[in-house]
Coordinates of N, CA, C and O in Angstrom, one line a residue:
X1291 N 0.9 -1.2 0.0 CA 0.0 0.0 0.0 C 0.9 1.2 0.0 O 1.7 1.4 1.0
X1292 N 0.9 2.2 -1.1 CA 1.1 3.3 -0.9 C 0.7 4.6 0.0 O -0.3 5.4 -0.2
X1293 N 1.6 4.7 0.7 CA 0.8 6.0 1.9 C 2.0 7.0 1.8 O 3.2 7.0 2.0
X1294 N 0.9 8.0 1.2 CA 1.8 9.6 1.3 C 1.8 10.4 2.8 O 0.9 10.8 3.5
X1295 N 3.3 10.6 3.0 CA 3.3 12.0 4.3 C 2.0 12.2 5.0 O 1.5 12.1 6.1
X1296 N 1.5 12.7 3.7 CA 0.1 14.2 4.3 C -0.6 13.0 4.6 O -0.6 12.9 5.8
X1297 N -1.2 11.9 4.1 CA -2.1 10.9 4.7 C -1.7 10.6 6.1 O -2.4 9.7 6.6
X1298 N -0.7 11.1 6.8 CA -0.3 10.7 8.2 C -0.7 12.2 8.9 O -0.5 12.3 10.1
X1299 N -1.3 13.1 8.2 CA -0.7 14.0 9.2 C -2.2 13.9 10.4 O -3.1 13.1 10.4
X1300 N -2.1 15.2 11.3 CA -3.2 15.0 12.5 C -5.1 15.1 11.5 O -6.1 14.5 11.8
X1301 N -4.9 15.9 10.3 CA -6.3 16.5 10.2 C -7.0 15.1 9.1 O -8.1 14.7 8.9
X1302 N -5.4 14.3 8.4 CA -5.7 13.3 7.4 C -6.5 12.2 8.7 O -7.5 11.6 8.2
X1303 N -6.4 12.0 9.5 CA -6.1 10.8 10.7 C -7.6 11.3 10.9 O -8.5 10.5 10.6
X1304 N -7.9 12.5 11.5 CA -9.4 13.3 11.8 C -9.8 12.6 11.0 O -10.4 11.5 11.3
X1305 N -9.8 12.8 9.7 CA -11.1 12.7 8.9 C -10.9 11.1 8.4 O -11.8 10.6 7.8
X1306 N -9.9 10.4 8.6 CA -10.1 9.2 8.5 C -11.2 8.5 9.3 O -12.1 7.7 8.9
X1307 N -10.7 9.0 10.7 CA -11.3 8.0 11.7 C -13.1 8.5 11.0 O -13.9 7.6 10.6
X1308 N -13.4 9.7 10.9 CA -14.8 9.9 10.5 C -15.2 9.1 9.4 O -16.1 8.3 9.6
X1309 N -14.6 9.0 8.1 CA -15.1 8.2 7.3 C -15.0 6.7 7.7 O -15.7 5.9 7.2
X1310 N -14.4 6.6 8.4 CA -14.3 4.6 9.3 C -15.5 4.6 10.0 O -16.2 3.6 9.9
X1311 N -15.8 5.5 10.7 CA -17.0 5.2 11.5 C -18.6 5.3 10.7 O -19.7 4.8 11.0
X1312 N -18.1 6.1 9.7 CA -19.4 6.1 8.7 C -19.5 4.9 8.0 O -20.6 4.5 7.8
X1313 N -18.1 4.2 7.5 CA -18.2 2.7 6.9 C -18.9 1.7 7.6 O -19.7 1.0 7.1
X1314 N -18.7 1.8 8.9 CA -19.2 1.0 9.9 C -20.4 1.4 10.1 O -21.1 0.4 10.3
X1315 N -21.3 2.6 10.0 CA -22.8 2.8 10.1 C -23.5 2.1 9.0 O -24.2 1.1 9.1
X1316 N -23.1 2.7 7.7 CA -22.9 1.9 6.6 C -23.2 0.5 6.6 O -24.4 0.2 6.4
X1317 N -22.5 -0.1 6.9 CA -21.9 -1.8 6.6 C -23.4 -2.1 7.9 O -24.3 -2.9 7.6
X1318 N -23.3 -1.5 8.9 CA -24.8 -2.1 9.8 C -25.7 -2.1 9.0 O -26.2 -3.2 8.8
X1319 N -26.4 -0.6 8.1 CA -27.3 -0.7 7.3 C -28.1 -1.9 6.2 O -29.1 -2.4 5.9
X1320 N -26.4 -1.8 5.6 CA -26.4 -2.9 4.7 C -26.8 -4.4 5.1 O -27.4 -5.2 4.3
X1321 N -26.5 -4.8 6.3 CA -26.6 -6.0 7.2 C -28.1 -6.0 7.5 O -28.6 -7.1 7.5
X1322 N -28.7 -4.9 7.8 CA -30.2 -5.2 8.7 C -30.6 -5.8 7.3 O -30.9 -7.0 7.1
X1323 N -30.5 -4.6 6.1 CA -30.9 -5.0 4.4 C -31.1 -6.3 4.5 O -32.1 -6.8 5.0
X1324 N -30.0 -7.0 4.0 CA -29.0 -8.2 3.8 C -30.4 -9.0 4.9 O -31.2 -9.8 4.5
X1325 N -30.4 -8.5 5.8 CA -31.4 -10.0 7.2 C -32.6 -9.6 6.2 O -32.7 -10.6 5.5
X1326 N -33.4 -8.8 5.8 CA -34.6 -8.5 5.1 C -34.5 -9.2 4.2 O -35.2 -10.2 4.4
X1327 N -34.1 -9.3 3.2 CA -34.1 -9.4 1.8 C -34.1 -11.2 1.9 O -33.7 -11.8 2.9
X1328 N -34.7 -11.9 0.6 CA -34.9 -12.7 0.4 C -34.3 -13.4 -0.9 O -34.2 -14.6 -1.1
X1329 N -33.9 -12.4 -1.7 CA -33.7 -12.9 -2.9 C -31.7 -12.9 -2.9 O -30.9 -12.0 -3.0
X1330 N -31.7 -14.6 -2.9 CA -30.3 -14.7 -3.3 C -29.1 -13.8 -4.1 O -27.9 -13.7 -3.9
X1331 N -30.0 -13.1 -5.1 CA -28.8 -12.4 -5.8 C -28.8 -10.7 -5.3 O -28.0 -9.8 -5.4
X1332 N -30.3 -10.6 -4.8 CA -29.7 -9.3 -4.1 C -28.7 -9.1 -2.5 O -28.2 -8.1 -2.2
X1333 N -28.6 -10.4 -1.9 CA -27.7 -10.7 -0.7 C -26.6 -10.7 -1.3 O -25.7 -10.0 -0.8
X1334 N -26.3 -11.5 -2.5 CA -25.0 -11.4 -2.7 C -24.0 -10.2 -3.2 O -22.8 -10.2 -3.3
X1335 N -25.2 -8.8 -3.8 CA -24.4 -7.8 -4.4 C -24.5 -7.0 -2.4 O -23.7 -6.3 -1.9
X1336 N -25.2 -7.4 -2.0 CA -24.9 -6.5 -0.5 C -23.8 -7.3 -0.1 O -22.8 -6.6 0.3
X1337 N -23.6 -8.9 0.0 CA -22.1 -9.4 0.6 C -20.8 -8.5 0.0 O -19.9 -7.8 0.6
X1338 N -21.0 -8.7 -1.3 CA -19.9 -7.2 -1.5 C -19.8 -6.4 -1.8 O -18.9 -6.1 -2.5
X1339 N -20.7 -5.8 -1.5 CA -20.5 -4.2 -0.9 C -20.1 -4.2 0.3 O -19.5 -3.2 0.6
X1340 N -20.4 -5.3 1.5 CA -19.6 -5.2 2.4 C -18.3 -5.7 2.4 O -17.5 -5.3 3.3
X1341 N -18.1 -6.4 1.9 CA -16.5 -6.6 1.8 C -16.3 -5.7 1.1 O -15.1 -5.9 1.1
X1342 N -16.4 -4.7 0.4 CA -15.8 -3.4 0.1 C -15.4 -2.9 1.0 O -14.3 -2.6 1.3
X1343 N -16.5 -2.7 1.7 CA -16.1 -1.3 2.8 C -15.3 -2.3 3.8 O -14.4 -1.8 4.3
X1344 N -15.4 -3.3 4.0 CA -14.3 -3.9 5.1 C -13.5 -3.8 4.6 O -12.8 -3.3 5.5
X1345 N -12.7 -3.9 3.5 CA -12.0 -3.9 2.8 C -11.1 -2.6 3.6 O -10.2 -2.8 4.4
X1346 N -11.5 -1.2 3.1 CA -11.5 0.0 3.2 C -11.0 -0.1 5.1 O -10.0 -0.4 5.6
X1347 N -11.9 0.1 5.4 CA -11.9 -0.3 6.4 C -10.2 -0.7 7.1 O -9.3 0.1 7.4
X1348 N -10.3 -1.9 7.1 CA -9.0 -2.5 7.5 C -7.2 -1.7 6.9 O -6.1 -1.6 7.4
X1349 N -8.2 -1.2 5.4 CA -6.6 0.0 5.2 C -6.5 0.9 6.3 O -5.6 0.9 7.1
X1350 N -7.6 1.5 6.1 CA -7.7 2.8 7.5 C -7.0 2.1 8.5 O -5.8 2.5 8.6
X1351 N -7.5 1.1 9.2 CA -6.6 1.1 10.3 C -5.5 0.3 10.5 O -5.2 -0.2 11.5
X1352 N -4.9 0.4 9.1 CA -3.4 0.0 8.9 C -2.6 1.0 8.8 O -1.4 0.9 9.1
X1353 N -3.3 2.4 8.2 CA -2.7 3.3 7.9 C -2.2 4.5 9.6 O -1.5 5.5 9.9
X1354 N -3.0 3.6 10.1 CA -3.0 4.6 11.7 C -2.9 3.5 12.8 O -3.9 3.3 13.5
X1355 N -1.8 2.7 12.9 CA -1.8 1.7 14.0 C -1.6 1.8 15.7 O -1.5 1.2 16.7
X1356 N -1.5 3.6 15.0 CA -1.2 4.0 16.4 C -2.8 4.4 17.5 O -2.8 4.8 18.6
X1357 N -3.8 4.0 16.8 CA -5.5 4.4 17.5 C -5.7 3.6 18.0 O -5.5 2.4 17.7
X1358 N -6.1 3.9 19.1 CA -6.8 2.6 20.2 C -8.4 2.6 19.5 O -9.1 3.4 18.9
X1359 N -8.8 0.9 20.1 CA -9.8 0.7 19.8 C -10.9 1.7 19.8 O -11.6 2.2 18.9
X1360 N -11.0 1.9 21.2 CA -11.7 3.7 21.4 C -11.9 4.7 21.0 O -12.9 5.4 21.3
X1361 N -10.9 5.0 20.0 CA -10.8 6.4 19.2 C -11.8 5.6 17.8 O -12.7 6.1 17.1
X1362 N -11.3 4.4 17.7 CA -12.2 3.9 16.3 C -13.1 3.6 16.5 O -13.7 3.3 15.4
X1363 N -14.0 3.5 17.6 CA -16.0 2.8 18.0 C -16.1 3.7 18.6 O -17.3 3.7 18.7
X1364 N -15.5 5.0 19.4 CA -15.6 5.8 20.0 C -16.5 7.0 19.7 O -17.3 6.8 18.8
X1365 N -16.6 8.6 20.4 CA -17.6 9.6 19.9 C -16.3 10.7 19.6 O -16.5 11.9 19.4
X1366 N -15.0 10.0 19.7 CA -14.2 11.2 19.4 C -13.8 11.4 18.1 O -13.7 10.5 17.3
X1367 N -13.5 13.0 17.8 CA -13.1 13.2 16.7 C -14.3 13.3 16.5 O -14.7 13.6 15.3

């Protein structure tokens, strides 16, 4: 993975953690969907769409290994 400088700095990290926490609101949404839905091939385009954003996801917090769990399920930031 390529990671530039400025993707480390304090305001990149801010708005990381924000878009991670929106993936995760996200990816619940898609899940309640996903329990509703009945039809096989619409479960499967929601399975990946969530492994997208897990996907995503898991960069984010490769790219900041320094966050405690807390700051990432957290209300900070």
């Amino acid at each position: 993975m390529d990671i530039k400088e400025e993707d480390k700095s304090e305001e990149s990290k801010k708005s990381h953690i924000v878009y991670y926490k929106s993936l995760t609101k996200v990816i619940l949404e898609i899940q309640e969907e996903k329990n509703q839905e009945a039809d096989p091939t619409i479960k499967s385009h929601l399975d990946s769409r969530m492994n997208a954003m897990e996907k995503d996801r898991s960069r984010i917090r490769e790219m900041f290994p320094d966050i405690t769990e807390e700051e990432w399920n957290g209300n900070s930031y």
